[in-house]
mmCIF file of C-alpha atoms and ligand atoms in Angstrom:
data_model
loop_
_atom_site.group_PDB
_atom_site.id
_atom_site.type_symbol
_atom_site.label_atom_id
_atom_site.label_comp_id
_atom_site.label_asym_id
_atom_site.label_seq_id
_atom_site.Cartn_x
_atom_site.Cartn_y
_atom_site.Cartn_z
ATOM 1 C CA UNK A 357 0.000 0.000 0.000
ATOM 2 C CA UNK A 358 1.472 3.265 -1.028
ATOM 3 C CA UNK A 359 1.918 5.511 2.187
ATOM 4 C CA UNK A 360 2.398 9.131 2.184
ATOM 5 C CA UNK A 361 4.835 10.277 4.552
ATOM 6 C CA UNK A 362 3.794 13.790 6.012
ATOM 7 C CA UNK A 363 6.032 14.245 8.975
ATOM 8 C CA UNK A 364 6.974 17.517 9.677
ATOM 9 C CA UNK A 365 10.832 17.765 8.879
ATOM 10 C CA UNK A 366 11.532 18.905 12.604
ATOM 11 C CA UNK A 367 10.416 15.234 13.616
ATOM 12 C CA UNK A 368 12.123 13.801 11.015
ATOM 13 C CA UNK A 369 15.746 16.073 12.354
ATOM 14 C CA UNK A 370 15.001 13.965 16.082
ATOM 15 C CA UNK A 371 14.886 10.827 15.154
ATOM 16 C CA UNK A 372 18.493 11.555 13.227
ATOM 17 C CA UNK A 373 19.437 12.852 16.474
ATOM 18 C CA UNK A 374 19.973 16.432 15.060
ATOM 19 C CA UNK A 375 17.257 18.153 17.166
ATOM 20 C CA UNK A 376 17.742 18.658 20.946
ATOM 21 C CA UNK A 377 15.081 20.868 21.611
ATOM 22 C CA UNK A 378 12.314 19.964 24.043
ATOM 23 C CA UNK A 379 9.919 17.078 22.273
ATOM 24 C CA UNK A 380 6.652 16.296 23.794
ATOM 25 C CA UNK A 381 4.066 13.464 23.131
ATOM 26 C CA UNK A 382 0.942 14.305 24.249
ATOM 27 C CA UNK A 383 -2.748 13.575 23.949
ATOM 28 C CA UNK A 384 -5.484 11.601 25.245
ATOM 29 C CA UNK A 385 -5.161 8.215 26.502
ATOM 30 C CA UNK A 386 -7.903 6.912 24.332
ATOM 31 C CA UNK A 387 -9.524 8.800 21.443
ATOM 32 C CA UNK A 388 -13.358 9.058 22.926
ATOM 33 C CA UNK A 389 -15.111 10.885 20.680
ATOM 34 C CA UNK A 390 -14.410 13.664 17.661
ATOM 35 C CA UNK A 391 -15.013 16.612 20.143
ATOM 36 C CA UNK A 392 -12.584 15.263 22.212
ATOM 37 C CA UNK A 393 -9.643 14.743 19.583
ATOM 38 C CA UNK A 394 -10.878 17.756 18.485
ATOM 39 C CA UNK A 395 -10.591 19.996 21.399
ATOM 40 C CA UNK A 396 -7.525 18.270 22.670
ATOM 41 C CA UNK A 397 -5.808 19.013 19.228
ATOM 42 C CA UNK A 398 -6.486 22.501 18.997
ATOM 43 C CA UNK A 399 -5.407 22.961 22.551
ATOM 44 C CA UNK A 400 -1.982 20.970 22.352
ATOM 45 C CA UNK A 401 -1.244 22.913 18.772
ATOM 46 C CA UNK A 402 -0.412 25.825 20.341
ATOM 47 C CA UNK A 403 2.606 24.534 22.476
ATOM 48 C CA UNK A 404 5.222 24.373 20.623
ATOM 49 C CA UNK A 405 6.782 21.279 22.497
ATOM 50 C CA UNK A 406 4.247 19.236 21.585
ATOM 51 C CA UNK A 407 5.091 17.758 18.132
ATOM 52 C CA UNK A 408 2.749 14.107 18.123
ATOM 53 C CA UNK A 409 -0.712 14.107 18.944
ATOM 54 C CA UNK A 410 -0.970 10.562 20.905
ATOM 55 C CA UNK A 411 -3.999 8.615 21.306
ATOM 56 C CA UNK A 412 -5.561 4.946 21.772
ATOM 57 C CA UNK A 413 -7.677 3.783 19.222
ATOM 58 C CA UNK A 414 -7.818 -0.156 20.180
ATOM 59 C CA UNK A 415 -7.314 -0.217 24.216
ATOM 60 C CA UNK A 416 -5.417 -3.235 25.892
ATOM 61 C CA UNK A 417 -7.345 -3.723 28.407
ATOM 62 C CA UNK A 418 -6.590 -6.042 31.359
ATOM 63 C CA UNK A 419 -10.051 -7.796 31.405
ATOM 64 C CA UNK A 420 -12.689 -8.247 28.558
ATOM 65 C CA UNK A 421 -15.979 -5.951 28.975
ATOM 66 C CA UNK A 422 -13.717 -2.462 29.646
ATOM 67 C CA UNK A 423 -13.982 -0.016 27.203
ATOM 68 C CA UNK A 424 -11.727 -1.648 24.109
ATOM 69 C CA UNK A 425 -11.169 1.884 22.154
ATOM 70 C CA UNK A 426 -13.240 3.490 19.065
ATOM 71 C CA UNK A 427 -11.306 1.609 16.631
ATOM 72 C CA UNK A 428 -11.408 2.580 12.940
ATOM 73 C CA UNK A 429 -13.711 6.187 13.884
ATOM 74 C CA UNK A 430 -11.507 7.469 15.503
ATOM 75 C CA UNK A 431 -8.425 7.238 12.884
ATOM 76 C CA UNK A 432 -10.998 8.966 10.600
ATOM 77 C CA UNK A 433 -11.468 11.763 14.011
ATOM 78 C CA UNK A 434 -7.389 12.025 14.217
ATOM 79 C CA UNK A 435 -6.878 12.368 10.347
ATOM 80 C CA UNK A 436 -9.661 15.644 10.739
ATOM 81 C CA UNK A 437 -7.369 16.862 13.936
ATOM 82 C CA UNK A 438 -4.275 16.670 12.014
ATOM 83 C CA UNK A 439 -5.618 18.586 9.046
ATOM 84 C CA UNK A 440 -6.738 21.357 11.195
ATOM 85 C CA UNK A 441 -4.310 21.964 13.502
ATOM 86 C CA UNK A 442 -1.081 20.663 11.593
ATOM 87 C CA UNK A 443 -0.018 18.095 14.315
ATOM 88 C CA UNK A 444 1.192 14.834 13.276
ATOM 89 C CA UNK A 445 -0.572 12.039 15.029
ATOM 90 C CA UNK A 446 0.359 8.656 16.627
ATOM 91 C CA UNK A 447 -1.800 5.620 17.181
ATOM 92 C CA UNK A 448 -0.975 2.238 19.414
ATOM 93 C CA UNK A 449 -0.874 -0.776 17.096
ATOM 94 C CA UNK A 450 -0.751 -4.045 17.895
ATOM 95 C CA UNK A 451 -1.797 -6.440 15.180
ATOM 96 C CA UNK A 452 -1.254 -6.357 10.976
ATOM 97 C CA UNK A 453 -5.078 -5.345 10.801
ATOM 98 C CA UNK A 454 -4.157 -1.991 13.147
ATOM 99 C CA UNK A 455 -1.614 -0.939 11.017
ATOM 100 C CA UNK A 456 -3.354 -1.421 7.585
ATOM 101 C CA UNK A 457 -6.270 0.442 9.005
ATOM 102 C CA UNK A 458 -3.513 3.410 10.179
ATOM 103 C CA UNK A 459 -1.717 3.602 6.561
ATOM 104 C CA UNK A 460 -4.997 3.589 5.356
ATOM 105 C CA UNK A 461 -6.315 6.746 7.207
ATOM 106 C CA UNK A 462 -2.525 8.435 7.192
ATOM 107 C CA UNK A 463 -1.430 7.816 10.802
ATOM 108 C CA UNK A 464 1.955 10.139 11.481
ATOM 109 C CA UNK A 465 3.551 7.662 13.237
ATOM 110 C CA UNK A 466 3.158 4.144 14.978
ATOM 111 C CA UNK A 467 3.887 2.784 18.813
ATOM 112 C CA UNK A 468 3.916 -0.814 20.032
ATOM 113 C CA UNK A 469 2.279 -1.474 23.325
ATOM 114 C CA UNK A 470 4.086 -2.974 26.304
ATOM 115 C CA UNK A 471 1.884 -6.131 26.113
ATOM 116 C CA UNK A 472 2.567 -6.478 22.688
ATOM 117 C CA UNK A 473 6.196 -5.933 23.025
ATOM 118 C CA UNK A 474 6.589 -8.752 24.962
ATOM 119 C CA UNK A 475 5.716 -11.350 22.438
ATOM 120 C CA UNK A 476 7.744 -11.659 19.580
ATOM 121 C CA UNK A 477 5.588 -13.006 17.263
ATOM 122 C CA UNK A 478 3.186 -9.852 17.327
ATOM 123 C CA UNK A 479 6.427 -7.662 17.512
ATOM 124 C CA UNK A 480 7.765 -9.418 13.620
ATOM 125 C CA UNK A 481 3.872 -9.249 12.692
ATOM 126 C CA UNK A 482 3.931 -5.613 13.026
ATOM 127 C CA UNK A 483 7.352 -5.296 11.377
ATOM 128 C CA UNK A 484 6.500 -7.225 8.519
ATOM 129 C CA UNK A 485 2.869 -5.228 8.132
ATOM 130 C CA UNK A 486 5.276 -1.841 8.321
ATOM 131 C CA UNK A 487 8.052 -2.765 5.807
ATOM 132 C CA UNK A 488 8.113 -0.634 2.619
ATOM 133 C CA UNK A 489 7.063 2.377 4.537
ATOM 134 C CA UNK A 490 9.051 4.644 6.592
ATOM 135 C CA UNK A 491 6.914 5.044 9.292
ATOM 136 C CA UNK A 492 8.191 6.174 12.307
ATOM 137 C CA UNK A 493 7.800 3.586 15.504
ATOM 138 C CA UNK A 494 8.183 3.886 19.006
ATOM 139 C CA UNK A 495 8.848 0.877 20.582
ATOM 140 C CA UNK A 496 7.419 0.897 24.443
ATOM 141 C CA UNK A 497 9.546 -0.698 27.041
ATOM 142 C CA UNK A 498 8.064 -4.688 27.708
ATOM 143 C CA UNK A 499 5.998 -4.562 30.847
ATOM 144 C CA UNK A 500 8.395 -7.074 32.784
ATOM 145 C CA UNK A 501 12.354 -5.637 32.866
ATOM 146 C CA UNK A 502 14.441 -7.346 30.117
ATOM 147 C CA UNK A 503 16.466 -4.558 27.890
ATOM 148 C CA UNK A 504 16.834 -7.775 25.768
ATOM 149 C CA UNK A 505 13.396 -8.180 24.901
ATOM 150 C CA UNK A 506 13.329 -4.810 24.466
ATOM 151 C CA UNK A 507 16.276 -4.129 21.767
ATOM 152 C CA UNK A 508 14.994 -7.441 20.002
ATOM 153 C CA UNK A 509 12.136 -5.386 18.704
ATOM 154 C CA UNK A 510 13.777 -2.665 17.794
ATOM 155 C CA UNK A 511 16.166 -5.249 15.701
ATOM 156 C CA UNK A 512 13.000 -6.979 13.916
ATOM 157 C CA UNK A 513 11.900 -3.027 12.959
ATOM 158 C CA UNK A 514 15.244 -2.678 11.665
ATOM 159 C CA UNK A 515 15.465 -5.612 9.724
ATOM 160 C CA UNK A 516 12.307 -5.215 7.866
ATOM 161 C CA UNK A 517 13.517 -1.658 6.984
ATOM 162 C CA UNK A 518 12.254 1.013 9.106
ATOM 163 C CA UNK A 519 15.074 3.790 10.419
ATOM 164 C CA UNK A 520 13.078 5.946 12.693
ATOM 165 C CA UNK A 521 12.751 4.626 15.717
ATOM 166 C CA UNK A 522 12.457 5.603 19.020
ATOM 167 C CA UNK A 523 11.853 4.105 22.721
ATOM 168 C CA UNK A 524 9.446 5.229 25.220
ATOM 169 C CA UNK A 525 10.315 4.669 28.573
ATOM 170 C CA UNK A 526 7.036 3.704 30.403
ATOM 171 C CA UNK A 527 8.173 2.049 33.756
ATOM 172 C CA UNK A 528 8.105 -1.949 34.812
ATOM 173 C CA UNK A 529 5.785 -4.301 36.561
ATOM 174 C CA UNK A 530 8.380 -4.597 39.511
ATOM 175 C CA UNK A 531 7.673 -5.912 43.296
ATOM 176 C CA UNK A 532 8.573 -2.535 44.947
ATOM 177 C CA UNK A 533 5.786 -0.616 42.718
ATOM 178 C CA UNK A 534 4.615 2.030 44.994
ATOM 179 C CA UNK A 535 4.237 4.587 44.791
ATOM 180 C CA UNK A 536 4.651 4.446 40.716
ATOM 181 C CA UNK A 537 2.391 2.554 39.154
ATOM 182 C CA UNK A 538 4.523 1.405 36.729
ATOM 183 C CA UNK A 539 7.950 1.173 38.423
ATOM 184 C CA UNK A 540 10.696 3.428 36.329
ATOM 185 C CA UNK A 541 14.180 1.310 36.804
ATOM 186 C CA UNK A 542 15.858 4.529 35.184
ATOM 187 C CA UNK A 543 19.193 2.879 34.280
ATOM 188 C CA UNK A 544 17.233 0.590 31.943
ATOM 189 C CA UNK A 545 16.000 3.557 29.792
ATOM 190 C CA UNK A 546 19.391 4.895 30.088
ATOM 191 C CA UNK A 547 20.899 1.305 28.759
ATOM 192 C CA UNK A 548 18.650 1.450 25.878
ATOM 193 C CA UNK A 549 20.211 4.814 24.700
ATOM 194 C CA UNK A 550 23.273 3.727 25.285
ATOM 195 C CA UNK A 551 23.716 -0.037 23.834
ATOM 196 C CA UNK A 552 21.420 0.745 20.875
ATOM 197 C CA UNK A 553 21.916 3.985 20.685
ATOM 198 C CA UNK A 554 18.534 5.057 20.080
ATOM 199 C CA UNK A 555 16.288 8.294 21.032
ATOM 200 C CA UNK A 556 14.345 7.379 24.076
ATOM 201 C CA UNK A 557 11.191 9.276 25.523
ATOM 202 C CA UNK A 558 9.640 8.880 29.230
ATOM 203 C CA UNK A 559 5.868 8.264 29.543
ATOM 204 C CA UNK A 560 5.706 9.815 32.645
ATOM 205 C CA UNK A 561 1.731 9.218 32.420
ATOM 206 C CA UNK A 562 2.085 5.236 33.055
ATOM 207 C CA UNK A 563 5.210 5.538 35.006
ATOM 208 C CA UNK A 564 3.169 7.410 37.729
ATOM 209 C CA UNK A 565 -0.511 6.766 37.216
ATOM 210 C CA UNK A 566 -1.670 9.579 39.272
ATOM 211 C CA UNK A 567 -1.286 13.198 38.586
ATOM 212 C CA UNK A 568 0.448 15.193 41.562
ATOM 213 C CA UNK A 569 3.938 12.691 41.012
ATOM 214 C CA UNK A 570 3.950 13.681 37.413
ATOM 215 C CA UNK A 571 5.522 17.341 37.384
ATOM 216 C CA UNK A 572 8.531 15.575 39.675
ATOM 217 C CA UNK A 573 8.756 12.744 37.604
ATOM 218 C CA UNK A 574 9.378 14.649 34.136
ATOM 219 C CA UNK A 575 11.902 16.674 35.392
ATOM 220 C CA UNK A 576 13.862 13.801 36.861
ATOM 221 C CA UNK A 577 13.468 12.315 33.122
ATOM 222 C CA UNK A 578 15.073 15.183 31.360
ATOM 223 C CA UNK A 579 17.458 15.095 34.316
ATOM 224 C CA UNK A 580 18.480 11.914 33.039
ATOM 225 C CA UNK A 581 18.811 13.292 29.427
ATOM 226 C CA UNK A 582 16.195 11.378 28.129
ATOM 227 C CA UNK A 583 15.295 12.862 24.953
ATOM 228 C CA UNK A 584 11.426 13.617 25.445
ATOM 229 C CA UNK A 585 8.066 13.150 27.264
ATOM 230 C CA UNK A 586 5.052 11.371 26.449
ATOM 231 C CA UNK A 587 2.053 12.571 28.555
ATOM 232 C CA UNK A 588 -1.477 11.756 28.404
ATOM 233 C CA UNK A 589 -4.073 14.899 27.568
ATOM 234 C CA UNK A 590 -7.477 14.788 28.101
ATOM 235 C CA UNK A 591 -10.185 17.747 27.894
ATOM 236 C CA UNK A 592 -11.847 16.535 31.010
ATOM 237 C CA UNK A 593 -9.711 13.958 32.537
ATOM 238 C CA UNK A 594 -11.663 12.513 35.225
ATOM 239 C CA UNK A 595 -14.569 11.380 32.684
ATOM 240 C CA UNK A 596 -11.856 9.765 30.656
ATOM 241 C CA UNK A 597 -12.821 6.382 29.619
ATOM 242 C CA UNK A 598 -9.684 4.906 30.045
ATOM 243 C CA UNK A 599 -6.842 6.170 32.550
ATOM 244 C CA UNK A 600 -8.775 8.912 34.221
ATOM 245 C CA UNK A 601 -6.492 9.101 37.243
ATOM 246 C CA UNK A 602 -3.632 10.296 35.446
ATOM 247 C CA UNK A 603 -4.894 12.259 32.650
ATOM 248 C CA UNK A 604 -4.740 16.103 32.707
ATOM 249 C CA UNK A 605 -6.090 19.138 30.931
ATOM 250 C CA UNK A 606 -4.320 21.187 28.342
ATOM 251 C CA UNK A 607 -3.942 23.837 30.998
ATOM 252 C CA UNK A 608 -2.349 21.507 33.553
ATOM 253 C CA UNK A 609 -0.004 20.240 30.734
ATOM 254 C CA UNK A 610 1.109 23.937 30.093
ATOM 255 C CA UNK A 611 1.687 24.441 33.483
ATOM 256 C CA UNK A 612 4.207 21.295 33.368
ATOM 257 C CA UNK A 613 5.848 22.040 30.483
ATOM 258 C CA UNK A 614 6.043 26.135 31.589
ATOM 259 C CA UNK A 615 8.173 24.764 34.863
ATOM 260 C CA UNK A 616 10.399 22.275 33.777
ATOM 261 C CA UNK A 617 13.918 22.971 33.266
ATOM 262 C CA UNK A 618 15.070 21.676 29.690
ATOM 263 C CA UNK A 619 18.763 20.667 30.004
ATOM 264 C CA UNK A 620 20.555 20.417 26.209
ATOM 265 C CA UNK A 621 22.184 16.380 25.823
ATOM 266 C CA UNK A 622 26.144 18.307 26.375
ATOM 267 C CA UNK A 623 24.772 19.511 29.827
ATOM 268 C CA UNK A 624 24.479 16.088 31.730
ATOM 269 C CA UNK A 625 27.226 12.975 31.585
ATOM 270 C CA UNK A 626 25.733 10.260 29.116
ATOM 271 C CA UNK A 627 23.406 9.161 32.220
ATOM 272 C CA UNK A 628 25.426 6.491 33.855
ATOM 273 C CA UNK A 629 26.026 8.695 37.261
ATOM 274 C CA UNK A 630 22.408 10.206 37.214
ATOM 275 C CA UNK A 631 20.625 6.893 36.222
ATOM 276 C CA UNK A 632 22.299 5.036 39.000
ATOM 277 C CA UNK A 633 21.537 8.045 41.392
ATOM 278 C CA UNK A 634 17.896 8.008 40.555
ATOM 279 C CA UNK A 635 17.644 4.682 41.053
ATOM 280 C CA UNK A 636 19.708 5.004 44.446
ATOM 281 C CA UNK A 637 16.801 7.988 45.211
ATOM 282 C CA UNK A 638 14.028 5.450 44.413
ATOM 283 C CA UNK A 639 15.361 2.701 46.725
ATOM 284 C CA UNK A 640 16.443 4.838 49.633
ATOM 285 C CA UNK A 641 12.534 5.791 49.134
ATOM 286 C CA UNK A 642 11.772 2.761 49.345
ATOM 287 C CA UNK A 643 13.462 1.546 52.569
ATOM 288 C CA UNK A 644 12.146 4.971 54.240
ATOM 289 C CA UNK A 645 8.597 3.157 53.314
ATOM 290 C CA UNK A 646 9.596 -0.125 54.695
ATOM 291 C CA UNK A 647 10.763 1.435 57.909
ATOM 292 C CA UNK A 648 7.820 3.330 58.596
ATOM 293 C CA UNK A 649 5.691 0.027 58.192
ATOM 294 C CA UNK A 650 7.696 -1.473 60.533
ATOM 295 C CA UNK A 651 7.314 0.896 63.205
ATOM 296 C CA UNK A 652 3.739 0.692 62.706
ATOM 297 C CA UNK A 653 3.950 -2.912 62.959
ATOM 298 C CA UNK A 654 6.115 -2.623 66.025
ATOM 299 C CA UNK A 655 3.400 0.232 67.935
ATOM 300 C CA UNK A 656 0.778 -2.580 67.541
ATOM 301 C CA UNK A 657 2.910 -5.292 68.902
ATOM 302 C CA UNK A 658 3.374 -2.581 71.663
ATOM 303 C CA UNK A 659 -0.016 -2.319 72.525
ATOM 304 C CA UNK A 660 -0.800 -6.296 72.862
ATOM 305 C CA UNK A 661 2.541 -6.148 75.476
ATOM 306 C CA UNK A 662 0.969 -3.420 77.159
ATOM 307 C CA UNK A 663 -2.010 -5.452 77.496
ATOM 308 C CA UNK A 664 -0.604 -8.630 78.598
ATOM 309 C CA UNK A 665 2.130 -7.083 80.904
ATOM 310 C CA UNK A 666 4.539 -8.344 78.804
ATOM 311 C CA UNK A 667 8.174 -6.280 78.461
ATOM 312 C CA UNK A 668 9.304 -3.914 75.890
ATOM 313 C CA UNK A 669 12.516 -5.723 74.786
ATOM 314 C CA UNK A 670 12.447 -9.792 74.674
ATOM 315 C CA UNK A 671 16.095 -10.909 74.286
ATOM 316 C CA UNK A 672 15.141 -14.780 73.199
ATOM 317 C CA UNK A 673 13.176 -13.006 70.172
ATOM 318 C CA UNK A 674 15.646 -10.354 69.624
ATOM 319 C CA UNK A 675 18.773 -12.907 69.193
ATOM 320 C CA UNK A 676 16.767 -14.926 67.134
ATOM 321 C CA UNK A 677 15.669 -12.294 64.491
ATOM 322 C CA UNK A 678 18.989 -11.359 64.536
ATOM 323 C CA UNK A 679 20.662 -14.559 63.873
ATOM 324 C CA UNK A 680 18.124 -14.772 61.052
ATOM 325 C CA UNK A 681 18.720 -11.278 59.330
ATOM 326 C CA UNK A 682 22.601 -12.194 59.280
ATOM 327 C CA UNK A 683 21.931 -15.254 57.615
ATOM 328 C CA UNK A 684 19.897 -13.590 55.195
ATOM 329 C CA UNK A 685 22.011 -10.934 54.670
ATOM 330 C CA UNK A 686 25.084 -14.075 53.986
ATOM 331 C CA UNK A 687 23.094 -15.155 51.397
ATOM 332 C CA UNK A 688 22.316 -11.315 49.905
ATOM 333 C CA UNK A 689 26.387 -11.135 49.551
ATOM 334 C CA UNK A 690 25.692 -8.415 52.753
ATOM 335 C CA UNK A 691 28.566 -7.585 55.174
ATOM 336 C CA UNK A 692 27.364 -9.055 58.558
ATOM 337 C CA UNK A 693 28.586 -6.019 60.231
ATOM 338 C CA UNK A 694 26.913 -3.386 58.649
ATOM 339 C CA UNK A 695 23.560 -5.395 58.924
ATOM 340 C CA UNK A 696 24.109 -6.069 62.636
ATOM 341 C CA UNK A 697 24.251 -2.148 63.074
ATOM 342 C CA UNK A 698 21.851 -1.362 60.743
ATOM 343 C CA UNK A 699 19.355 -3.511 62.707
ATOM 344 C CA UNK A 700 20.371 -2.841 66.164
ATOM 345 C CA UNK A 701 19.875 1.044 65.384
ATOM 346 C CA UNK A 702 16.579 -0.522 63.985
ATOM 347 C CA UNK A 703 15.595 -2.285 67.068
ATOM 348 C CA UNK A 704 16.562 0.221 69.706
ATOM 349 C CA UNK A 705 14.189 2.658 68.101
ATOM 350 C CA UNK A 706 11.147 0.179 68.246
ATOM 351 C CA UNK A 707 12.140 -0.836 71.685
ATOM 352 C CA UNK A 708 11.756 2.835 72.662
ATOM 353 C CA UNK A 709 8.652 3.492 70.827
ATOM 354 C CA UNK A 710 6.938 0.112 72.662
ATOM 355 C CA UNK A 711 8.248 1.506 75.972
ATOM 356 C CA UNK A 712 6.966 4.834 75.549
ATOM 357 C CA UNK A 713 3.275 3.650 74.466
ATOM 358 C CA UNK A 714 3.710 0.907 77.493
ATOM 359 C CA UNK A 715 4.438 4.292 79.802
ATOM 360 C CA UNK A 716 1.418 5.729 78.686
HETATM 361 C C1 PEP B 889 -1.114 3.765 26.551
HETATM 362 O O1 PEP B 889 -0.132 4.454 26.239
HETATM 363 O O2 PEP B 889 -2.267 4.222 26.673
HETATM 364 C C2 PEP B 889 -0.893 2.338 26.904
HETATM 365 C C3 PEP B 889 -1.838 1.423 26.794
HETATM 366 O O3 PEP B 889 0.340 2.162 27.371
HETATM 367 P P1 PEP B 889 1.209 0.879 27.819
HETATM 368 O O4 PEP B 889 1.360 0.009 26.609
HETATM 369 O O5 PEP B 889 2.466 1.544 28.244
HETATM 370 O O6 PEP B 889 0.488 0.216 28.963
HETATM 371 MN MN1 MN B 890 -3.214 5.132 29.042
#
């Protein structure tokens, strides 16, 4: 099928890694209706980082009944935004059938799905539908954590032809999610650039999943030098069909975009020391969590002493938890040492907090 290629010549300069200004995906989650591609478009077309028009037109959805996306309407609704406001638009595909129907009604540009991503049978489906165009893809991180999986798609795109290519960055099913909902694993993204070499963009939509983290998150991503944002755009965000949690107006995206601090590539290292420190952020996060669970844990435990007379501090327990947590830590490759400290300065504090509620 003949395709006409209209992408603006700025998009064309990023994916050859000649543009470093600020490049924004943005748009609805799902395309709902024509007023709302509409409306979104018009609002989104006048801020000048904003060069793709995103939006859903068949929705993965986790269970069968949810609402699956307008399908081929809406590519007929985008085509109508991009005449009128001049942005190029791009649409999720997922099987041979989506990307027919997206030549067919001009789509700007393509992106593959982190379900789909994971399988690569769909993933050489989709290259083999796209080969003999030039259609720009964006390949989402796989929702499990293998940069393997990953660049394997990106090497069946570039076998069957297609040079402009691009990751987005969209955060990992992981065990320490919270409070993401998609957990970022920023030296990942940061690999991807790196081994493959190729332009990578943050979906800081799916990475958080809720609004107020989002502003934080996006400037930690062009901390990290990644090379864009994708953000989801909705005229009314808490009706959205899909995704209504993280979804924000035009205005709120403006506000974003107005605050961030847009750092050129030559102004950061190539990401190793940052990536690593984010990462270090996340996890030191994530202990602070732990710890304050504990001590919740340990007030309770404090009360049911209280109520049976029982004393703060039981040395039987205490030496065996501890004999346990340096046997764990053995097996973690952990200096004994450091986790005997680490959990006596632990302890103490809990012991204190039970005798102060037991004083009460
Ligand atoms: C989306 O971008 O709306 C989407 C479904 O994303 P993901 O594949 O990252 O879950
Ligand atoms: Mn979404």
């Amino acid at each position: 099928m003949f395709f006409r290629n209209i992408l603006p010549m700025d998009i064309k300069q990023w994916f050859a890694n000649y543009s470093h200004s600020p490049f924004v995906v943005a748009g609805p989650c799902s395309a709902e209706s024509e007023g709302q591609v509409m409306a979104t478009a018009t609002a989104l077309s006048a801020m000048p980082e904003v060069r793709l028009l995103r939006a859903g037109v068949w929705k993965p959805r986790t269970r069968p009944g949810g609402f699956e996306g307008r399908g081929e309407d809406a590519l007929v609704w985008l085509h109508r935004a991009m005449q009128a406001t001049g942005l190029p638009t791009l649409v999720e595909v997922a099987t041979p059938t989506h990307v027919e129907l997206c030549l067919k009604h001009e789509v700007s540009a393509v992106w593959v799905g982190a379900r789909t991503v994971v399988n690569p049978f769909m993933v050489q489906q989709l290259a083999d539908a796209l080969c003999g165009t030039d259609v720009p893809v964006f390949v989402k991180n796989p929702v499990t954590p293998d940069l393997k999986l990953w660049i394997g798609a990106f090497e069946r795109f570039q076998k069957a032809g297609l040079s402009c290519l691009a990751g987005i960055h969209r955060g990992f099913q992981h065990f320490a999610q919270q409070p993401y909902r998609n957990y970022p694993m920023w030296e990942l993204a940061m690999e991807l650039t790196r081994i493959a070499g190729l332009r990578v963009i943050t979906d800081v939509s799916h990475i958080c999943g809720r609004r107020d983290l989002l502003a934080a998150v996006a400037q930690k991503a062009i901390d990290l030098a990644t090379d864009g944002l994708m953000i989801e755009v909705h005229p009314s965000p808490d009706d959205a069909l899909s995704d209504a949690q993280q979804q924000i107006t035009p205005g709120q995206l403006r506000a974003l975009l107005t605050n961030l601090k847009w750092r050129t590539k030559s102004s950061v290292d190539d990401g190793t020391l940052v990536g690593l420190r984010a990462e270090i952020d996340d996890v030191d996060a994530e202990v602070l969590r732990l710890l304050a669970r504990r001590m919740e844990l340990s007030r309770h435990i404090g009360q049911l002493k209280k109520q049976n007379d029982m004393a703060a501090f039981q040395p039987d327990r205490w030496k065996k938890v501890l004999a346990e947590h340096v046997a764990t830590a053995h097996t973690l490759g952990l200096d004994d040492t450091i986790v005997t400290e680490v959990f006596e300065a632990i302890h103490k504090a809990s012991v204190e907090e039970q005798t102060k509620i037991m004083g009460d």
